[in-house]
Amino acid sequence: MNKRIVALIAVFIASLIYAINYTIAKEVMPLHIKPFAFIFLRVAGATIFFWTIGLFIKQQKIEKEDYKKILLAAFFGTALNMLTFFKGLSLTTPISASVIMVTSPIMVLIFSSILIKKPIERQQVLGILIGLIGAILLITYGNSNTGNAINSNLGNFLVFINAASYGLYLVLAKNLIVKYHPIVFVKWLYLFGLIFVIPFSYNELIEVSWQTIPIKMYWNIGYVVLFTSCITYLFNLYGLSKLKPTTVSIFIYLQPVLTTIYALIVGSDSLNLVKVSATIVIFFGVYLVTKKAKIRITS
């Protein structure tokens, strides 16, 4: 089979895994395991996985000054990012959470402008404003009648913080990802992230009643730890090795669609006018942000 086709399939599967994760993780939280305890399991599992994989690749020494950069990237890309995401998901619905996550490209542009002085064009400024309006609309008025949405407003806001944190992480980690082997980088990223996560997760972790958790929920936990945290990374890594980064990034827009389809099939969420309207507004804003501006020819 053509390597490009295989790469496209791999990236699609990764997007599908992410999309299903919203509903799978939601079934576990907060009834069986609280969000911060769940994040400990996820980060600890990923840390063990990638340090084990790291034994089979060529060793690469991390420069001393880069440990601080990885530590900062781990805080925003693992700790704050995951803690706010799972806490927010436990309070809101899968569809709302997946839509808000699409604002990540907007946040990347904002932080790139602030930290590395990347110029923002007029069209992109308009896209940022439109995208943020869509996010605010969903956060403020995206309440759901679905019973598993405890506090949609707060949950949606926390997922937005997660998207912003992940956007900042991508800017901070850009040079590190190029400098080091991906597995070497990510194993240190998760290890430092685990150190940040432990203080927040300890109390919730000791509250877990493991013997009362249904077998199905253990499968859900395994799915999140193994597939969402580890397999998706490897699939996306393979995709990036065969495809353009822009091609891979397009698949993030598939996630809300796939999440919505799966959530509606299993009955874990429902659609309403606000969700649909906010989704359209956010997607239009992201389109303006990511669309390449036309080159002006002056005579």
mmCIF file of C-alpha atoms in Angstrom:
data_model
loop_
_atom_site.group_PDB
_atom_site.id
_atom_site.type_symbol
_atom_site.label_atom_id
_atom_site.label_comp_id
_atom_site.label_asym_id
_atom_site.label_seq_id
_atom_site.Cartn_x
_atom_site.Cartn_y
_atom_site.Cartn_z
ATOM 1 C CA MET A 1 0.000 0.000 0.000
ATOM 2 C CA ASN A 2 1.155 3.556 -0.755
ATOM 3 C CA LYS A 3 3.038 5.025 2.245
ATOM 4 C CA ARG A 4 1.062 8.268 2.000
ATOM 5 C CA ILE A 5 -2.217 6.350 2.210
ATOM 6 C CA VAL A 6 -0.939 4.415 5.232
ATOM 7 C CA ALA A 7 0.100 7.700 6.879
ATOM 8 C CA LEU A 8 -3.317 9.254 6.206
ATOM 9 C CA ILE A 9 -5.025 6.191 7.703
ATOM 10 C CA ALA A 10 -2.739 6.375 10.767
ATOM 11 C CA VAL A 11 -3.537 10.059 11.376
ATOM 12 C CA PHE A 12 -7.262 9.424 10.833
ATOM 13 C CA ILE A 13 -7.191 6.587 13.397
ATOM 14 C CA ALA A 14 -5.405 8.898 15.840
ATOM 15 C CA SER A 15 -8.158 11.518 15.349
ATOM 16 C CA LEU A 16 -10.807 8.833 15.829
ATOM 17 C CA ILE A 17 -9.150 7.684 19.062
ATOM 18 C CA TYR A 18 -9.114 11.273 20.334
ATOM 19 C CA ALA A 19 -12.752 11.775 19.324
ATOM 20 C CA ILE A 20 -13.991 8.653 21.102
ATOM 21 C CA ASN A 21 -11.865 9.572 24.129
ATOM 22 C CA TYR A 22 -14.241 12.427 25.040
ATOM 23 C CA THR A 23 -17.119 10.023 25.634
ATOM 24 C CA ILE A 24 -15.003 7.134 27.013
ATOM 25 C CA ALA A 25 -13.328 9.348 29.625
ATOM 26 C CA LYS A 26 -16.616 11.069 30.443
ATOM 27 C CA GLU A 27 -18.162 7.697 31.388
ATOM 28 C CA VAL A 28 -15.483 7.219 34.048
ATOM 29 C CA MET A 29 -15.568 10.726 35.539
ATOM 30 C CA PRO A 30 -16.483 11.807 38.100
ATOM 31 C CA LEU A 31 -18.605 8.850 39.266
ATOM 32 C CA HIS A 32 -15.891 6.198 39.406
ATOM 33 C CA ILE A 33 -12.667 8.213 39.367
ATOM 34 C CA LYS A 34 -12.313 11.944 39.848
ATOM 35 C CA PRO A 35 -10.562 13.858 37.052
ATOM 36 C CA PHE A 36 -7.244 14.621 38.750
ATOM 37 C CA ALA A 37 -6.811 10.989 39.843
ATOM 38 C CA PHE A 38 -7.593 9.927 36.283
ATOM 39 C CA ILE A 39 -4.914 12.283 34.967
ATOM 40 C CA PHE A 40 -2.365 10.704 37.319
ATOM 41 C CA LEU A 41 -3.149 7.287 35.811
ATOM 42 C CA ARG A 42 -2.907 8.707 32.302
ATOM 43 C CA VAL A 43 0.396 10.540 32.808
ATOM 44 C CA ALA A 44 1.975 7.754 34.886
ATOM 45 C CA GLY A 45 0.985 5.175 32.270
ATOM 46 C CA ALA A 46 2.376 7.290 29.438
ATOM 47 C CA THR A 47 5.597 7.928 31.388
ATOM 48 C CA ILE A 48 6.185 4.191 31.842
ATOM 49 C CA PHE A 49 5.297 3.522 28.191
ATOM 50 C CA PHE A 50 7.641 6.101 26.670
ATOM 51 C CA TRP A 51 10.554 5.424 29.036
ATOM 52 C CA THR A 52 10.250 1.760 28.071
ATOM 53 C CA ILE A 53 10.179 2.632 24.356
ATOM 54 C CA GLY A 54 13.164 4.905 24.993
ATOM 55 C CA LEU A 55 15.285 1.903 25.939
ATOM 56 C CA PHE A 56 15.153 0.708 22.318
ATOM 57 C CA ILE A 57 16.241 3.938 20.613
ATOM 58 C CA LYS A 58 19.587 5.682 20.428
ATOM 59 C CA GLN A 59 20.345 7.561 23.635
ATOM 60 C CA GLN A 60 20.514 11.342 23.376
ATOM 61 C CA LYS A 61 21.808 13.649 26.091
ATOM 62 C CA ILE A 62 19.642 16.620 27.063
ATOM 63 C CA GLU A 63 21.579 19.877 27.385
ATOM 64 C CA LYS A 64 21.406 21.407 30.864
ATOM 65 C CA GLU A 65 19.765 24.659 29.773
ATOM 66 C CA ASP A 66 17.043 22.683 27.969
ATOM 67 C CA TYR A 67 15.831 20.928 31.124
ATOM 68 C CA LYS A 68 14.231 24.203 32.253
ATOM 69 C CA LYS A 69 12.544 24.581 28.862
ATOM 70 C CA ILE A 70 11.206 21.016 28.987
ATOM 71 C CA LEU A 71 10.025 21.630 32.556
ATOM 72 C CA LEU A 72 8.069 24.687 31.400
ATOM 73 C CA ALA A 73 6.702 22.795 28.396
ATOM 74 C CA ALA A 74 5.669 19.933 30.689
ATOM 75 C CA PHE A 75 3.737 22.301 32.945
ATOM 76 C CA PHE A 76 1.662 23.743 30.111
ATOM 77 C CA GLY A 77 1.639 20.725 27.785
ATOM 78 C CA THR A 78 0.996 17.969 30.325
ATOM 79 C CA ALA A 79 0.008 19.224 33.784
ATOM 80 C CA LEU A 80 -2.158 22.323 33.265
ATOM 81 C CA ASN A 81 -3.331 21.102 29.871
ATOM 82 C CA MET A 82 -4.535 17.676 31.025
ATOM 83 C CA LEU A 83 -5.777 18.689 34.481
ATOM 84 C CA THR A 84 -8.036 21.423 33.131
ATOM 85 C CA PHE A 85 -9.184 19.225 30.234
ATOM 86 C CA PHE A 86 -10.324 16.274 32.361
ATOM 87 C CA LYS A 87 -11.778 18.521 35.059
ATOM 88 C CA GLY A 88 -13.654 20.480 32.396
ATOM 89 C CA LEU A 89 -14.807 17.318 30.607
ATOM 90 C CA SER A 90 -16.153 15.947 33.894
ATOM 91 C CA LEU A 91 -18.384 19.034 34.157
ATOM 92 C CA THR A 92 -19.465 19.561 30.534
ATOM 93 C CA THR A 93 -20.430 17.374 27.564
ATOM 94 C CA PRO A 94 -18.215 15.599 24.977
ATOM 95 C CA ILE A 95 -19.467 17.658 22.015
ATOM 96 C CA SER A 96 -18.929 21.039 23.701
ATOM 97 C CA ALA A 97 -15.447 20.046 24.875
ATOM 98 C CA SER A 98 -14.381 18.823 21.427
ATOM 99 C CA VAL A 99 -15.607 22.018 19.738
ATOM 100 C CA ILE A 100 -13.738 24.292 22.151
ATOM 101 C CA MET A 101 -10.539 22.298 21.582
ATOM 102 C CA VAL A 102 -10.581 23.478 17.949
ATOM 103 C CA THR A 103 -9.598 26.959 19.209
ATOM 104 C CA SER A 104 -6.022 25.654 19.755
ATOM 105 C CA PRO A 105 -4.718 27.037 16.400
ATOM 106 C CA ILE A 106 -6.038 30.458 17.394
ATOM 107 C CA MET A 107 -4.190 30.286 20.717
ATOM 108 C CA VAL A 108 -1.001 29.159 18.951
ATOM 109 C CA LEU A 109 -1.156 32.266 16.756
ATOM 110 C CA ILE A 110 -1.739 34.558 19.749
ATOM 111 C CA PHE A 111 1.162 33.117 21.779
ATOM 112 C CA SER A 112 3.441 33.046 18.720
ATOM 113 C CA SER A 113 2.800 36.766 18.321
ATOM 114 C CA ILE A 114 3.506 37.476 22.001
ATOM 115 C CA LEU A 115 6.533 35.212 22.548
ATOM 116 C CA ILE A 116 8.329 35.062 19.210
ATOM 117 C CA LYS A 117 6.951 38.300 17.722
ATOM 118 C CA LYS A 118 5.334 36.548 14.769
ATOM 119 C CA PRO A 119 3.332 39.188 12.876
ATOM 120 C CA ILE A 120 -0.455 38.795 12.745
ATOM 121 C CA GLU A 121 -2.251 39.879 9.595
ATOM 122 C CA ARG A 122 -5.557 41.738 9.576
ATOM 123 C CA GLN A 123 -7.420 38.665 8.362
ATOM 124 C CA GLN A 124 -5.993 36.611 11.224
ATOM 125 C CA VAL A 125 -6.966 39.251 13.812
ATOM 126 C CA LEU A 126 -10.531 39.030 12.512
ATOM 127 C CA GLY A 127 -10.327 35.233 12.730
ATOM 128 C CA ILE A 128 -9.109 35.413 16.346
ATOM 129 C CA LEU A 129 -11.978 37.702 17.330
ATOM 130 C CA ILE A 130 -14.595 35.546 15.570
ATOM 131 C CA GLY A 131 -13.186 32.324 17.038
ATOM 132 C CA LEU A 132 -13.109 33.741 20.565
ATOM 133 C CA ILE A 133 -16.686 35.036 20.167
ATOM 134 C CA GLY A 134 -17.730 31.481 19.252
ATOM 135 C CA ALA A 135 -15.915 30.090 22.294
ATOM 136 C CA ILE A 136 -17.491 32.687 24.607
ATOM 137 C CA LEU A 137 -20.913 31.896 23.109
ATOM 138 C CA LEU A 138 -20.445 28.191 23.845
ATOM 139 C CA ILE A 139 -18.989 28.781 27.309
ATOM 140 C CA THR A 140 -21.739 31.210 28.339
ATOM 141 C CA TYR A 141 -24.835 29.776 26.688
ATOM 142 C CA GLY A 142 -23.837 26.212 25.889
ATOM 143 C CA ASN A 143 -25.715 24.650 28.790
ATOM 144 C CA SER A 144 -26.922 21.157 27.978
ATOM 145 C CA ASN A 145 -29.954 19.286 29.185
ATOM 146 C CA THR A 146 -27.886 16.118 29.160
ATOM 147 C CA GLY A 147 -27.751 14.705 32.655
ATOM 148 C CA ASN A 148 -23.995 14.160 32.675
ATOM 149 C CA ALA A 149 -23.261 17.889 32.333
ATOM 150 C CA ILE A 150 -22.848 19.003 35.950
ATOM 151 C CA ASN A 151 -21.733 22.569 35.231
ATOM 152 C CA SER A 152 -21.396 23.268 31.499
ATOM 153 C CA ASN A 153 -20.284 26.887 31.869
ATOM 154 C CA LEU A 154 -17.350 26.116 34.184
ATOM 155 C CA GLY A 155 -16.531 22.936 32.290
ATOM 156 C CA ASN A 156 -16.409 24.718 28.935
ATOM 157 C CA PHE A 157 -14.242 27.468 30.426
ATOM 158 C CA LEU A 158 -11.761 24.922 31.804
ATOM 159 C CA VAL A 159 -11.564 23.176 28.427
ATOM 160 C CA PHE A 160 -10.835 26.576 26.877
ATOM 161 C CA ILE A 161 -7.998 27.056 29.412
ATOM 162 C CA ASN A 162 -6.788 23.629 28.332
ATOM 163 C CA ALA A 163 -6.806 24.685 24.649
ATOM 164 C CA ALA A 164 -4.899 27.877 25.528
ATOM 165 C CA SER A 165 -2.384 25.917 27.600
ATOM 166 C CA TYR A 166 -1.838 23.442 24.779
ATOM 167 C CA GLY A 167 -1.393 26.292 22.310
ATOM 168 C CA LEU A 168 1.268 27.848 24.549
ATOM 169 C CA TYR A 169 2.964 24.445 24.891
ATOM 170 C CA LEU A 170 3.232 24.083 21.101
ATOM 171 C CA VAL A 171 5.016 27.444 20.882
ATOM 172 C CA LEU A 172 7.354 26.650 23.799
ATOM 173 C CA ALA A 173 8.170 23.137 22.556
ATOM 174 C CA LYS A 174 8.687 23.975 18.873
ATOM 175 C CA ASN A 175 12.495 24.192 18.984
ATOM 176 C CA LEU A 176 12.840 21.301 21.434
ATOM 177 C CA ILE A 177 10.855 18.958 19.187
ATOM 178 C CA VAL A 178 13.229 19.741 16.308
ATOM 179 C CA LYS A 179 16.361 19.473 18.455
ATOM 180 C CA TYR A 180 15.699 16.104 20.110
ATOM 181 C CA HIS A 181 14.367 12.728 19.040
ATOM 182 C CA PRO A 182 10.565 12.774 19.593
ATOM 183 C CA ILE A 183 10.622 9.812 22.005
ATOM 184 C CA VAL A 184 13.502 11.321 24.004
ATOM 185 C CA PHE A 185 11.634 14.609 24.280
ATOM 186 C CA VAL A 186 8.237 13.127 25.175
ATOM 187 C CA LYS A 187 9.596 10.757 27.844
ATOM 188 C CA TRP A 188 11.086 13.708 29.722
ATOM 189 C CA LEU A 189 7.957 15.755 29.052
ATOM 190 C CA TYR A 190 5.742 13.135 30.714
ATOM 191 C CA LEU A 191 8.177 12.531 33.586
ATOM 192 C CA PHE A 192 8.252 16.228 34.505
ATOM 193 C CA GLY A 193 4.501 16.405 33.935
ATOM 194 C CA LEU A 194 3.988 13.538 36.370
ATOM 195 C CA ILE A 195 5.916 15.460 39.036
ATOM 196 C CA PHE A 196 3.574 18.443 38.542
ATOM 197 C CA VAL A 197 0.446 16.267 38.557
ATOM 198 C CA ILE A 198 1.120 14.280 41.765
ATOM 199 C CA PRO A 199 0.317 17.098 44.262
ATOM 200 C CA PHE A 200 -3.059 17.748 42.579
ATOM 201 C CA SER A 201 -4.035 14.114 42.154
ATOM 202 C CA TYR A 202 -2.923 12.515 45.430
ATOM 203 C CA ASN A 203 -6.066 13.211 47.488
ATOM 204 C CA GLU A 204 -8.402 12.084 44.710
ATOM 205 C CA LEU A 205 -6.277 9.005 44.040
ATOM 206 C CA ILE A 206 -6.518 7.671 47.606
ATOM 207 C CA GLU A 207 -10.305 8.172 47.514
ATOM 208 C CA VAL A 208 -10.755 5.733 44.618
ATOM 209 C CA SER A 209 -12.645 2.570 45.566
ATOM 210 C CA TRP A 210 -10.976 0.221 43.083
ATOM 211 C CA GLN A 211 -12.995 -2.856 44.068
ATOM 212 C CA THR A 212 -16.327 -1.199 43.257
ATOM 213 C CA ILE A 213 -15.341 0.027 39.782
ATOM 214 C CA PRO A 214 -17.132 -2.011 37.066
ATOM 215 C CA ILE A 215 -14.972 -4.040 34.667
ATOM 216 C CA LYS A 216 -16.169 -1.885 31.740
ATOM 217 C CA MET A 217 -14.697 1.200 33.398
ATOM 218 C CA TYR A 218 -11.314 -0.521 33.670
ATOM 219 C CA TRP A 219 -11.428 -1.004 29.902
ATOM 220 C CA ASN A 220 -12.243 2.709 29.548
ATOM 221 C CA ILE A 221 -9.278 3.639 31.760
ATOM 222 C CA GLY A 222 -7.002 1.377 29.732
ATOM 223 C CA TYR A 223 -8.249 2.977 26.517
ATOM 224 C CA VAL A 224 -7.429 6.491 27.741
ATOM 225 C CA VAL A 225 -4.007 5.559 29.127
ATOM 226 C CA LEU A 226 -2.797 3.342 26.272
ATOM 227 C CA PHE A 227 -4.565 4.605 23.162
ATOM 228 C CA THR A 228 -5.228 8.309 23.836
ATOM 229 C CA SER A 229 -1.906 9.039 25.557
ATOM 230 C CA CYS A 230 0.476 6.683 23.743
ATOM 231 C CA ILE A 231 -0.751 5.113 20.505
ATOM 232 C CA THR A 232 -2.049 8.415 19.106
ATOM 233 C CA TYR A 233 1.374 9.979 19.620
ATOM 234 C CA LEU A 234 3.087 7.204 17.670
ATOM 235 C CA PHE A 235 0.472 7.314 14.886
ATOM 236 C CA ASN A 236 0.750 11.095 14.555
ATOM 237 C CA LEU A 237 4.544 10.789 14.620
ATOM 238 C CA TYR A 238 4.389 8.338 11.711
ATOM 239 C CA GLY A 239 1.978 10.649 9.911
ATOM 240 C CA LEU A 240 4.330 13.611 10.345
ATOM 241 C CA SER A 241 7.193 11.562 8.902
ATOM 242 C CA LYS A 242 5.262 10.960 5.668
ATOM 243 C CA LEU A 243 2.957 13.978 5.379
ATOM 244 C CA LYS A 244 3.189 17.763 5.585
ATOM 245 C CA PRO A 245 2.484 19.237 9.068
ATOM 246 C CA THR A 246 -0.384 21.250 7.556
ATOM 247 C CA THR A 247 -1.966 18.033 6.266
ATOM 248 C CA VAL A 248 -1.746 16.411 9.699
ATOM 249 C CA SER A 249 -3.105 19.532 11.446
ATOM 250 C CA ILE A 250 -6.241 19.475 9.289
ATOM 251 C CA PHE A 251 -7.339 16.296 11.042
ATOM 252 C CA ILE A 252 -7.939 18.231 14.293
ATOM 253 C CA TYR A 253 -11.066 19.629 12.629
ATOM 254 C CA LEU A 254 -12.399 16.103 12.176
ATOM 255 C CA GLN A 255 -12.448 15.478 15.921
ATOM 256 C CA PRO A 256 -15.619 17.470 16.777
ATOM 257 C CA VAL A 257 -17.416 15.769 13.883
ATOM 258 C CA LEU A 258 -16.330 12.279 14.948
ATOM 259 C CA THR A 259 -16.976 13.095 18.625
ATOM 260 C CA THR A 260 -20.483 14.311 17.813
ATOM 261 C CA ILE A 261 -21.313 11.212 15.757
ATOM 262 C CA TYR A 262 -20.067 8.834 18.462
ATOM 263 C CA ALA A 263 -21.673 10.777 21.335
ATOM 264 C CA LEU A 264 -25.045 10.859 19.559
ATOM 265 C CA ILE A 265 -24.852 7.132 18.731
ATOM 266 C CA VAL A 266 -24.218 6.121 22.352
ATOM 267 C CA GLY A 267 -26.553 8.823 23.697
ATOM 268 C CA SER A 268 -23.971 10.575 25.864
ATOM 269 C CA ASP A 269 -24.734 14.037 24.456
ATOM 270 C CA SER A 270 -27.242 15.983 22.398
ATOM 271 C CA LEU A 271 -27.205 18.865 19.932
ATOM 272 C CA ASN A 272 -28.882 22.239 20.324
ATOM 273 C CA LEU A 273 -28.927 25.533 18.414
ATOM 274 C CA VAL A 274 -26.223 27.151 20.565
ATOM 275 C CA LYS A 275 -23.779 24.270 20.034
ATOM 276 C CA VAL A 276 -24.342 24.230 16.290
ATOM 277 C CA SER A 277 -24.098 28.036 15.990
ATOM 278 C CA ALA A 278 -20.979 28.258 18.163
ATOM 279 C CA THR A 279 -19.351 25.451 16.176
ATOM 280 C CA ILE A 280 -19.923 27.297 12.896
ATOM 281 C CA VAL A 281 -18.557 30.563 14.340
ATOM 282 C CA ILE A 282 -15.439 28.867 15.799
ATOM 283 C CA PHE A 283 -14.708 26.962 12.592
ATOM 284 C CA PHE A 284 -15.016 30.154 10.548
ATOM 285 C CA GLY A 285 -12.630 31.952 12.913
ATOM 286 C CA VAL A 286 -10.092 29.115 12.710
ATOM 287 C CA TYR A 287 -10.437 29.114 8.915
ATOM 288 C CA LEU A 288 -9.486 32.808 8.766
ATOM 289 C CA VAL A 289 -6.558 32.255 11.151
ATOM 290 C CA THR A 290 -5.110 29.292 9.268
ATOM 291 C CA LYS A 291 -5.874 30.424 5.708
ATOM 292 C CA LYS A 292 -2.814 31.693 3.886
ATOM 293 C CA ALA A 293 -3.147 35.317 2.930
ATOM 294 C CA LYS A 294 -2.944 36.151 -0.743
ATOM 295 C CA ILE A 295 0.352 37.681 -1.841
ATOM 296 C CA ARG A 296 -0.183 41.275 -2.855
ATOM 297 C CA ILE A 297 1.494 42.303 -6.105
ATOM 298 C CA THR A 298 2.305 45.964 -6.338
ATOM 299 C CA SER A 299 3.176 47.673 -9.588
#
